[in-house]
mmCIF file of C-alpha atoms and ligand atoms in Angstrom:
data_model
loop_
_atom_site.group_PDB
_atom_site.id
_atom_site.type_symbol
_atom_site.label_atom_id
_atom_site.label_comp_id
_atom_site.label_asym_id
_atom_site.label_seq_id
_atom_site.Cartn_x
_atom_site.Cartn_y
_atom_site.Cartn_z
ATOM 1 C CA ARG T 73 0.000 0.000 0.000
ATOM 2 C CA PRO T 74 1.206 3.536 -0.653
ATOM 3 C CA ARG T 75 2.037 5.626 2.418
ATOM 4 C CA ALA T 76 0.261 8.759 3.576
ATOM 5 C CA LEU T 77 1.513 11.118 6.256
ATOM 6 C CA SER T 78 0.311 14.354 7.739
ATOM 7 C CA GLY T 79 0.676 16.533 10.806
ATOM 8 C CA ILE T 80 -1.440 19.072 12.620
ATOM 9 C CA GLN T 81 -0.485 21.644 15.252
ATOM 10 C CA PRO T 82 -1.998 21.448 18.736
ATOM 11 C CA THR T 83 -1.702 25.193 19.164
ATOM 12 C CA SER T 84 -5.145 26.493 19.912
ATOM 13 C CA GLY T 85 -7.003 23.625 21.518
ATOM 14 C CA SER T 86 -9.958 23.335 19.197
ATOM 15 C CA PHE T 87 -9.486 22.526 15.539
ATOM 16 C CA HIS T 88 -11.522 24.664 13.147
ATOM 17 C CA LEU T 89 -13.677 23.867 10.161
ATOM 18 C CA GLY T 90 -10.826 24.710 7.751
ATOM 19 C CA ASN T 91 -8.592 22.094 9.427
ATOM 20 C CA TYR T 92 -11.380 19.558 9.301
ATOM 21 C CA LEU T 93 -12.596 20.038 5.729
ATOM 22 C CA GLY T 94 -9.183 20.848 4.232
ATOM 23 C CA ALA T 95 -7.157 18.161 5.966
ATOM 24 C CA ILE T 96 -8.626 15.875 8.644
ATOM 25 C CA ARG T 97 -11.400 14.507 6.421
ATOM 26 C CA GLN T 98 -8.742 13.443 3.950
ATOM 27 C CA TYR T 99 -6.722 11.779 6.734
ATOM 28 C CA VAL T 100 -9.793 9.714 7.570
ATOM 29 C CA ALA T 101 -10.466 8.758 3.947
ATOM 30 C CA LEU T 102 -6.855 7.785 3.218
ATOM 31 C CA GLN T 103 -6.873 5.223 6.042
ATOM 32 C CA GLU T 104 -8.799 2.982 3.630
ATOM 33 C CA THR T 105 -6.262 3.058 0.817
ATOM 34 C CA HIS T 106 -2.932 4.053 2.367
ATOM 35 C CA ASP T 107 -0.599 2.929 5.117
ATOM 36 C CA SER T 108 -1.282 6.110 7.069
ATOM 37 C CA PHE T 109 0.768 8.041 9.650
ATOM 38 C CA TYR T 110 -0.756 11.059 11.413
ATOM 39 C CA MET T 111 0.812 13.103 14.142
ATOM 40 C CA VAL T 112 0.206 16.017 16.436
ATOM 41 C CA VAL T 113 3.203 18.249 15.811
ATOM 42 C CA ASP T 114 4.071 19.613 19.236
ATOM 43 C CA LEU T 115 7.643 20.455 18.163
ATOM 44 C CA HIS T 116 6.172 22.765 15.532
ATOM 45 C CA ALA T 117 3.947 24.409 18.138
ATOM 46 C CA ILE T 118 6.927 25.582 20.209
ATOM 47 C CA THR T 119 8.196 27.764 17.364
ATOM 48 C CA VAL T 120 6.012 30.394 19.036
ATOM 49 C CA PRO T 121 5.756 30.797 22.828
ATOM 50 C CA GLN T 122 3.547 28.208 24.543
ATOM 51 C CA ASP T 123 2.405 27.883 28.115
ATOM 52 C CA PRO T 124 3.670 24.402 29.116
ATOM 53 C CA LYS T 125 0.445 23.399 30.851
ATOM 54 C CA ASP T 126 -1.678 24.513 27.904
ATOM 55 C CA LEU T 127 0.588 22.806 25.379
ATOM 56 C CA ARG T 128 0.289 19.484 27.199
ATOM 57 C CA ALA T 129 -3.487 19.796 27.498
ATOM 58 C CA ASN T 130 -3.893 20.926 23.893
ATOM 59 C CA THR T 131 -1.814 18.006 22.639
ATOM 60 C CA ARG T 132 -4.148 15.530 24.369
ATOM 61 C CA LEU T 133 -7.152 17.490 23.155
ATOM 62 C CA SER T 134 -5.836 17.354 19.593
ATOM 63 C CA VAL T 135 -5.413 13.595 19.740
ATOM 64 C CA ALA T 136 -8.943 13.236 21.144
ATOM 65 C CA GLN T 137 -10.322 15.342 18.301
ATOM 66 C CA LEU T 138 -8.507 13.310 15.644
ATOM 67 C CA LEU T 139 -9.997 10.149 17.126
ATOM 68 C CA ALA T 140 -13.435 11.785 17.290
ATOM 69 C CA ALA T 141 -13.117 12.764 13.627
ATOM 70 C CA GLY T 142 -12.650 9.111 12.681
ATOM 71 C CA LEU T 143 -8.974 8.228 12.876
ATOM 72 C CA ASP T 144 -8.868 4.614 13.918
ATOM 73 C CA PRO T 145 -5.704 3.423 15.662
ATOM 74 C CA GLU T 146 -6.335 -0.036 14.175
ATOM 75 C CA ARG T 147 -6.102 1.412 10.705
ATOM 76 C CA CYS T 148 -3.536 4.187 11.024
ATOM 77 C CA THR T 149 -0.514 5.117 13.109
ATOM 78 C CA LEU T 150 -1.448 8.047 15.344
ATOM 79 C CA PHE T 151 1.303 9.635 17.436
ATOM 80 C CA VAL T 152 2.838 12.746 18.951
ATOM 81 C CA GLN T 153 5.832 14.163 17.089
ATOM 82 C CA SER T 154 8.093 14.633 20.141
ATOM 83 C CA HIS T 155 7.673 10.936 21.036
ATOM 84 C CA VAL T 156 9.763 10.114 17.987
ATOM 85 C CA PRO T 157 13.196 11.746 18.431
ATOM 86 C CA GLU T 158 14.175 11.025 14.816
ATOM 87 C CA HIS T 159 12.161 14.083 13.691
ATOM 88 C CA ALA T 160 14.594 16.488 15.334
ATOM 89 C CA GLN T 161 17.549 14.380 14.182
ATOM 90 C CA LEU T 162 16.638 14.250 10.499
ATOM 91 C CA GLY T 163 15.496 17.881 10.814
ATOM 92 C CA TRP T 164 19.106 18.855 11.502
ATOM 93 C CA VAL T 165 20.322 16.956 8.464
ATOM 94 C CA MET T 166 17.738 18.729 6.315
ATOM 95 C CA ASN T 167 18.775 22.108 7.771
ATOM 96 C CA CYS T 168 22.243 21.394 6.469
ATOM 97 C CA LEU T 169 20.890 20.725 3.001
ATOM 98 C CA THR T 170 18.708 23.831 2.695
ATOM 99 C CA GLY T 171 19.936 27.096 1.256
ATOM 100 C CA PHE T 172 19.407 30.182 3.386
ATOM 101 C CA GLY T 173 17.726 31.935 0.469
ATOM 102 C CA GLU T 174 15.576 28.906 -0.176
ATOM 103 C CA ALA T 175 14.325 28.948 3.429
ATOM 104 C CA SER T 176 13.797 32.712 3.219
ATOM 105 C CA ARG T 177 11.296 32.239 0.411
ATOM 106 C CA MET T 178 8.797 30.363 2.596
ATOM 107 C CA THR T 179 5.751 32.603 2.670
ATOM 108 C CA GLN T 180 4.359 31.150 5.900
ATOM 109 C CA PHE T 181 7.422 32.440 7.751
ATOM 110 C CA LYS T 182 6.822 35.893 6.381
ATOM 111 C CA ASP T 183 3.184 35.814 7.542
ATOM 112 C CA LYS T 184 3.865 34.253 10.921
ATOM 113 C CA SER T 185 6.930 36.329 11.789
ATOM 114 C CA ALA T 186 5.029 39.502 10.916
ATOM 115 C CA LYS T 187 2.426 38.454 13.491
ATOM 116 C CA GLN T 188 5.134 37.872 16.124
ATOM 117 C CA GLY T 189 6.560 41.357 15.640
ATOM 118 C CA ALA T 190 9.728 41.973 13.642
ATOM 119 C CA ASN T 191 12.309 41.038 16.292
ATOM 120 C CA ASN T 192 10.418 38.354 18.170
ATOM 121 C CA ALA T 193 10.410 35.622 15.541
ATOM 122 C CA THR T 194 12.665 32.710 16.485
ATOM 123 C CA VAL T 195 15.136 30.762 14.387
ATOM 124 C CA GLY T 196 12.861 27.768 15.039
ATOM 125 C CA LEU T 197 10.000 29.529 13.272
ATOM 126 C CA PHE T 198 12.343 30.243 10.377
ATOM 127 C CA THR T 199 13.469 26.639 9.999
ATOM 128 C CA TYR T 200 10.077 25.108 10.768
ATOM 129 C CA PRO T 201 9.351 24.107 7.140
ATOM 130 C CA ILE T 202 12.593 22.121 7.220
ATOM 131 C CA LEU T 203 11.429 20.168 10.261
ATOM 132 C CA GLN T 204 8.271 19.484 8.281
ATOM 133 C CA VAL T 205 10.428 18.112 5.459
ATOM 134 C CA ALA T 206 11.979 15.666 7.927
ATOM 135 C CA ASP T 207 8.499 14.731 9.239
ATOM 136 C CA ILE T 208 7.499 13.617 5.771
ATOM 137 C CA LEU T 209 10.715 12.017 4.522
ATOM 138 C CA LEU T 210 11.215 9.867 7.633
ATOM 139 C CA TYR T 211 8.146 7.839 6.680
ATOM 140 C CA GLN T 212 8.910 7.565 2.953
ATOM 141 C CA ALA T 213 5.452 9.082 2.391
ATOM 142 C CA ASP T 214 3.978 8.992 -1.103
ATOM 143 C CA SER T 215 1.070 11.280 -0.348
ATOM 144 C CA VAL T 216 0.675 14.214 2.044
ATOM 145 C CA PRO T 217 -2.913 15.349 2.698
ATOM 146 C CA VAL T 218 -2.909 19.086 3.445
ATOM 147 C CA GLY T 219 -4.683 22.343 2.636
ATOM 148 C CA GLU T 220 -3.432 24.800 0.043
ATOM 149 C CA ASP T 221 -1.383 26.801 2.570
ATOM 150 C CA GLN T 222 1.025 23.861 2.940
ATOM 151 C CA ARG T 223 1.736 23.399 -0.775
ATOM 152 C CA GLN T 224 4.992 25.349 -0.695
ATOM 153 C CA HIS T 225 6.307 23.188 2.161
ATOM 154 C CA ILE T 226 5.594 20.029 0.187
ATOM 155 C CA GLU T 227 7.441 21.541 -2.773
ATOM 156 C CA LEU T 228 10.427 22.164 -0.485
ATOM 157 C CA THR T 229 10.171 18.550 0.693
ATOM 158 C CA ARG T 230 10.306 17.304 -2.877
ATOM 159 C CA ASP T 231 13.302 19.508 -3.653
ATOM 160 C CA LEU T 232 15.265 18.354 -0.614
ATOM 161 C CA ALA T 233 14.419 14.685 -1.184
ATOM 162 C CA GLU T 234 15.671 14.949 -4.749
ATOM 163 C CA ARG T 235 18.783 16.839 -3.675
ATOM 164 C CA PHE T 236 19.677 14.262 -1.048
ATOM 165 C CA ASN T 237 18.989 11.365 -3.412
ATOM 166 C CA GLN T 238 21.123 12.911 -6.084
ATOM 167 C CA ARG T 239 24.077 13.645 -3.805
ATOM 168 C CA TYR T 240 24.062 10.526 -1.680
ATOM 169 C CA GLY T 241 22.105 7.914 -3.597
ATOM 170 C CA ARG T 242 18.440 7.034 -3.609
ATOM 171 C CA THR T 243 17.288 7.287 0.028
ATOM 172 C CA PHE T 244 13.954 9.109 0.195
ATOM 173 C CA THR T 245 10.607 8.742 -1.539
ATOM 174 C CA VAL T 246 9.690 12.010 -3.255
ATOM 175 C CA PRO T 247 6.186 12.772 -1.925
ATOM 176 C CA ALA T 248 3.222 14.395 -3.653
ATOM 177 C CA PRO T 249 0.762 16.757 -1.995
ATOM 178 C CA HIS T 250 -2.784 15.429 -1.663
ATOM 179 C CA ILE T 251 -4.811 18.626 -1.918
ATOM 180 C CA VAL T 252 -8.535 18.371 -2.622
ATOM 181 C CA LYS T 253 -9.254 21.402 -4.731
ATOM 182 C CA GLU T 254 -12.820 22.086 -3.576
ATOM 183 C CA VAL T 255 -11.830 22.314 0.095
ATOM 184 C CA ALA T 256 -8.152 23.287 -0.165
ATOM 185 C CA LYS T 257 -8.932 26.716 1.237
ATOM 186 C CA ILE T 258 -11.929 27.295 3.469
ATOM 187 C CA TYR T 259 -12.453 31.005 3.960
ATOM 188 C CA ASP T 260 -13.045 33.197 6.983
ATOM 189 C CA LEU T 261 -16.778 33.872 7.413
ATOM 190 C CA GLN T 262 -16.183 37.569 8.071
ATOM 191 C CA ASP T 263 -13.551 38.037 5.374
ATOM 192 C CA PRO T 264 -14.245 35.479 2.645
ATOM 193 C CA THR T 265 -11.099 36.420 0.749
ATOM 194 C CA ALA T 266 -8.839 35.303 3.649
ATOM 195 C CA LYS T 267 -8.386 31.697 4.738
ATOM 196 C CA MET T 268 -10.131 30.575 7.906
ATOM 197 C CA SER T 269 -7.417 30.692 10.551
ATOM 198 C CA LYS T 270 -7.055 30.819 14.295
ATOM 199 C CA SER T 271 -4.927 33.922 13.967
ATOM 200 C CA ALA T 272 -7.605 35.969 12.164
ATOM 201 C CA ALA T 273 -8.289 39.519 13.283
ATOM 202 C CA THR T 274 -11.656 38.552 14.769
ATOM 203 C CA PRO T 275 -12.894 35.172 16.038
ATOM 204 C CA LYS T 276 -16.289 35.858 14.435
ATOM 205 C CA GLY T 277 -15.264 34.325 11.128
ATOM 206 C CA LEU T 278 -13.800 31.161 12.671
ATOM 207 C CA ILE T 279 -15.865 28.021 13.289
ATOM 208 C CA ASN T 280 -14.166 26.086 16.079
ATOM 209 C CA LEU T 281 -15.261 22.474 16.216
ATOM 210 C CA LEU T 282 -15.449 22.609 20.012
ATOM 211 C CA ASP T 283 -17.439 25.849 20.298
ATOM 212 C CA GLU T 284 -20.901 25.743 21.864
ATOM 213 C CA ALA T 285 -23.449 24.961 19.150
ATOM 214 C CA LYS T 286 -25.110 28.335 19.755
ATOM 215 C CA VAL T 287 -21.852 30.168 19.077
ATOM 216 C CA SER T 288 -21.313 28.393 15.745
ATOM 217 C CA GLU T 289 -24.926 28.993 14.782
ATOM 218 C CA LYS T 290 -24.578 32.698 15.417
ATOM 219 C CA LYS T 291 -21.325 32.950 13.470
ATOM 220 C CA ILE T 292 -22.862 31.283 10.427
ATOM 221 C CA LYS T 293 -25.946 33.458 10.547
ATOM 222 C CA SER T 294 -23.783 36.579 10.580
ATOM 223 C CA ALA T 295 -21.436 35.409 7.789
ATOM 224 C CA VAL T 296 -20.545 38.128 5.282
ATOM 225 C CA THR T 297 -22.143 37.558 1.866
ATOM 226 C CA ASP T 298 -22.871 40.210 -0.780
ATOM 227 C CA THR T 299 -25.571 42.653 -1.805
ATOM 228 C CA GLU T 300 -27.251 40.421 -4.400
ATOM 229 C CA ALA T 301 -29.807 37.832 -3.411
ATOM 230 C CA GLU T 302 -28.984 34.938 -5.713
ATOM 231 C CA ILE T 303 -27.518 31.739 -4.294
ATOM 232 C CA ARG T 304 -24.941 30.780 -6.870
ATOM 233 C CA PHE T 305 -21.440 29.246 -6.690
ATOM 234 C CA ASP T 306 -19.092 31.891 -8.041
ATOM 235 C CA PRO T 307 -15.938 32.177 -5.913
ATOM 236 C CA GLU T 308 -14.637 35.186 -7.788
ATOM 237 C CA HIS T 309 -17.707 37.399 -7.571
ATOM 238 C CA LYS T 310 -19.500 35.804 -4.626
ATOM 239 C CA PRO T 311 -16.776 34.497 -2.283
ATOM 240 C CA GLY T 312 -18.932 34.550 0.859
ATOM 241 C CA VAL T 313 -21.862 32.609 -0.578
ATOM 242 C CA SER T 314 -19.532 30.228 -2.409
ATOM 243 C CA ASN T 315 -17.684 29.442 0.819
ATOM 244 C CA LEU T 316 -20.984 28.664 2.567
ATOM 245 C CA LEU T 317 -21.986 26.390 -0.317
ATOM 246 C CA THR T 318 -18.640 24.567 -0.153
ATOM 247 C CA ILE T 319 -19.012 23.948 3.576
ATOM 248 C CA TYR T 320 -22.633 22.843 3.154
ATOM 249 C CA SER T 321 -21.852 20.537 0.258
ATOM 250 C CA THR T 322 -18.861 18.886 1.919
ATOM 251 C CA LEU T 323 -20.610 18.257 5.222
ATOM 252 C CA THR T 324 -23.781 16.816 3.667
ATOM 253 C CA GLY T 325 -22.528 15.215 0.457
ATOM 254 C CA GLU T 326 -25.122 17.183 -1.568
ATOM 255 C CA SER T 327 -23.585 18.586 -4.728
ATOM 256 C CA ILE T 328 -23.191 22.335 -5.175
ATOM 257 C CA ALA T 329 -25.458 22.166 -8.232
ATOM 258 C CA ALA T 330 -28.164 20.450 -6.182
ATOM 259 C CA LEU T 331 -27.854 23.125 -3.497
ATOM 260 C CA GLU T 332 -28.115 25.964 -6.034
ATOM 261 C CA GLN T 333 -31.263 24.303 -7.315
ATOM 262 C CA LYS T 334 -32.697 23.752 -3.852
ATOM 263 C CA TYR T 335 -32.274 27.416 -2.887
ATOM 264 C CA THR T 336 -33.484 28.959 -6.130
ATOM 265 C CA GLY T 337 -35.664 31.918 -5.282
ATOM 266 C CA GLN T 338 -34.756 31.824 -1.586
ATOM 267 C CA GLY T 339 -32.701 34.405 0.254
ATOM 268 C CA TYR T 340 -29.375 34.096 2.037
ATOM 269 C CA GLY T 341 -31.225 33.827 5.355
ATOM 270 C CA ALA T 342 -32.654 30.417 4.411
ATOM 271 C CA LEU T 343 -29.256 29.111 3.315
ATOM 272 C CA LYS T 344 -27.575 30.317 6.503
ATOM 273 C CA THR T 345 -30.268 28.910 8.779
ATOM 274 C CA ASP T 346 -30.039 25.497 7.134
ATOM 275 C CA LEU T 347 -26.235 25.535 7.108
ATOM 276 C CA ALA T 348 -26.209 26.454 10.801
ATOM 277 C CA GLY T 349 -28.282 23.305 11.369
ATOM 278 C CA VAL T 350 -25.908 21.207 9.283
ATOM 279 C CA VAL T 351 -22.881 22.459 11.224
ATOM 280 C CA VAL T 352 -24.579 21.948 14.590
ATOM 281 C CA ASP T 353 -25.508 18.389 13.573
ATOM 282 C CA PHE T 354 -21.862 17.782 12.779
ATOM 283 C CA VAL T 355 -20.188 19.426 15.782
ATOM 284 C CA THR T 356 -22.577 18.121 18.463
ATOM 285 C CA PRO T 357 -21.603 14.425 18.198
ATOM 286 C CA PHE T 358 -18.025 15.462 17.423
ATOM 287 C CA ARG T 359 -17.783 17.333 20.738
ATOM 288 C CA ARG T 360 -19.347 14.424 22.608
ATOM 289 C CA ARG T 361 -16.885 11.907 21.145
ATOM 290 C CA THR T 362 -13.929 14.197 21.842
ATOM 291 C CA GLN T 363 -14.996 14.420 25.481
ATOM 292 C CA GLU T 364 -15.327 10.636 25.700
ATOM 293 C CA PHE T 365 -11.724 10.183 24.557
ATOM 294 C CA LEU T 366 -10.542 12.854 26.996
ATOM 295 C CA ASP T 367 -12.386 11.153 29.823
ATOM 296 C CA ASP T 368 -10.442 7.942 29.237
ATOM 297 C CA PRO T 369 -6.780 8.985 29.542
ATOM 298 C CA GLU T 370 -5.470 5.401 29.864
ATOM 299 C CA THR T 371 -6.868 4.435 26.472
ATOM 300 C CA LEU T 372 -5.559 7.613 24.918
ATOM 301 C CA ASP T 373 -2.090 7.056 26.395
ATOM 302 C CA SER T 374 -1.980 3.493 25.191
ATOM 303 C CA ILE T 375 -3.016 4.540 21.674
ATOM 304 C CA LEU T 376 -0.160 7.062 21.663
ATOM 305 C CA ALA T 377 2.351 4.588 23.062
ATOM 306 C CA LYS T 378 1.526 2.068 20.335
ATOM 307 C CA GLY T 379 1.552 4.793 17.703
ATOM 308 C CA ALA T 380 4.975 6.059 18.789
ATOM 309 C CA GLU T 381 6.371 2.551 18.752
ATOM 310 C CA LYS T 382 5.129 1.884 15.206
ATOM 311 C CA ALA T 383 6.292 5.297 14.013
ATOM 312 C CA ARG T 384 9.755 4.894 15.566
ATOM 313 C CA ALA T 385 10.322 1.585 13.847
ATOM 314 C CA VAL T 386 9.909 3.256 10.462
ATOM 315 C CA ALA T 387 11.622 6.531 11.359
ATOM 316 C CA ALA T 388 14.681 4.864 12.900
ATOM 317 C CA GLU T 389 15.283 2.782 9.801
ATOM 318 C CA THR T 390 15.129 5.808 7.498
ATOM 319 C CA LEU T 391 17.350 7.901 9.768
ATOM 320 C CA ALA T 392 19.971 5.160 10.024
ATOM 321 C CA GLN T 393 20.080 4.913 6.266
ATOM 322 C CA ALA T 394 20.392 8.676 5.837
ATOM 323 C CA TYR T 395 23.196 8.880 8.454
ATOM 324 C CA ASP T 396 25.017 6.068 6.721
ATOM 325 C CA ARG T 397 24.731 7.680 3.290
ATOM 326 C CA LEU T 398 26.046 10.937 4.731
ATOM 327 C CA GLY T 399 29.141 9.199 6.046
ATOM 328 C CA LEU T 400 28.421 9.636 9.737
ATOM 329 C CA LEU T 401 30.451 7.053 11.613
ATOM 330 C CA PRO T 402 28.187 4.367 13.056
ATOM 331 C CA ALA T 403 28.353 3.878 16.841
ATOM 332 C CA LYS T 404 29.711 0.435 17.711
HETATM 333 P P1 TYM Z 628 -1.749 23.465 10.614
HETATM 334 O O1 TYM Z 628 -1.737 22.859 11.979
HETATM 335 O O2 TYM Z 628 -1.673 24.952 10.522
HETATM 336 O O3 TYM Z 628 -3.032 22.997 9.857
HETATM 337 C C1 TYM Z 628 -3.419 21.628 9.799
HETATM 338 C C2 TYM Z 628 -4.007 21.320 8.442
HETATM 339 O O4 TYM Z 628 -5.186 22.116 8.204
HETATM 340 C C3 TYM Z 628 -5.085 22.732 6.924
HETATM 341 N N1 TYM Z 628 -5.812 24.009 6.947
HETATM 342 C C4 TYM Z 628 -6.760 24.374 6.070
HETATM 343 N N2 TYM Z 628 -7.283 23.743 5.003
HETATM 344 C C5 TYM Z 628 -8.251 24.391 4.312
HETATM 345 N N3 TYM Z 628 -8.718 25.621 4.649
HETATM 346 C C6 TYM Z 628 -8.218 26.295 5.713
HETATM 347 N N4 TYM Z 628 -8.695 27.506 6.028
HETATM 348 C C7 TYM Z 628 -7.187 25.663 6.478
HETATM 349 N N5 TYM Z 628 -6.482 26.040 7.569
HETATM 350 C C8 TYM Z 628 -5.651 25.012 7.840
HETATM 351 C C9 TYM Z 628 -3.594 22.921 6.701
HETATM 352 O O5 TYM Z 628 -3.285 23.088 5.340
HETATM 353 C C10 TYM Z 628 -3.036 21.641 7.293
HETATM 354 O O6 TYM Z 628 -3.075 20.590 6.350
HETATM 355 N N6 TYM Z 628 2.975 22.805 8.979
HETATM 356 C C11 TYM Z 628 1.689 22.162 9.191
HETATM 357 C C12 TYM Z 628 1.773 20.947 10.089
HETATM 358 C C13 TYM Z 628 2.761 19.894 9.691
HETATM 359 C C14 TYM Z 628 2.657 18.974 8.613
HETATM 360 C C15 TYM Z 628 3.796 18.150 8.716
HETATM 361 C C16 TYM Z 628 1.718 18.782 7.604
HETATM 362 C C17 TYM Z 628 3.926 19.617 10.354
HETATM 363 N N7 TYM Z 628 4.535 18.578 9.768
HETATM 364 C C18 TYM Z 628 4.032 17.116 7.791
HETATM 365 C C19 TYM Z 628 1.961 17.742 6.684
HETATM 366 C C20 TYM Z 628 3.093 16.945 6.781
HETATM 367 C C21 TYM Z 628 0.731 23.136 9.838
HETATM 368 O O7 TYM Z 628 1.158 24.066 10.510
HETATM 369 O O8 TYM Z 628 -0.604 22.818 9.720
#
């Protein structure tokens, strides 16, 4: 079976609808066809300041949410990045293979460092895409399910894999991004030209999966649309309405065309009311299942212990091979 791998940051506690539709749903689907590895990337989270207690709690909460979303430890390897030391080790090797200018071109660093304030960004934040390269290459992943904002990092991964293979002999699988076009970028409900993100200017445009149902309902009902009245999928001219249709269609499985038909002659109010119901029907059982996993810490710990063990077996083999190819003297 081909391999899939992806990672998600534990930073803010609750995942949002962009994470779910853009990435997590694909993780769940790929379990059926791929030998799948999914991890909560706590080492990525510390590129910006974290309260230790919150980081620990948010890491558990992230694992619980991934399980609630449908990751099945019998069918995938689910683990926490810092439990597998090879990530940091291969990360260093990849740092030594990356040009400074090449790293400087990563647009996410530009965005994220701007948010930290000019002089507060760390070297870790700068080299973070390179750690991500190591995350992927360690598992010889063929396919990396992510949203559009990660495309550049997968390109970097491909470049570094090819560079290493060329210099030292075939060592790494060159991975491809698995980006589902329709949901690759879910937009902020208040600013439908910006991606939905936890660092948005206002939380009003962000649907957190663990928010109270009433909060999500209110956010959807106050989503920014446009001054027309027609419900039509047209991302360029009607980004707000199109985003709502995308969310609706993905959560229910009804096609966009069928939704346009269904709402012919109805106003935006009807669409928003129904979508609020759809979202509430999704998040209510999701929140309940997340809580169930949190309430059973022994099971969660044992899932993570098994996941780390399976992940380490693969990661250690790849790292040993890379060290050997580089000419690092093996310890006797
Ligand atoms: P992170 O934690 O910011 O986001 C997790 C996943 O959610 C996707 N995503 C979105 N998709 C569609 N619309 C949105 N508005 C939206 N917002 C977020 C992201 O594209 C991502 O797939 N660097 C990564 C984590 C990472 C990783 C990896 C990913 C570390 N190592 C190895 C893949 C492979 C990140 O910060 O994602």
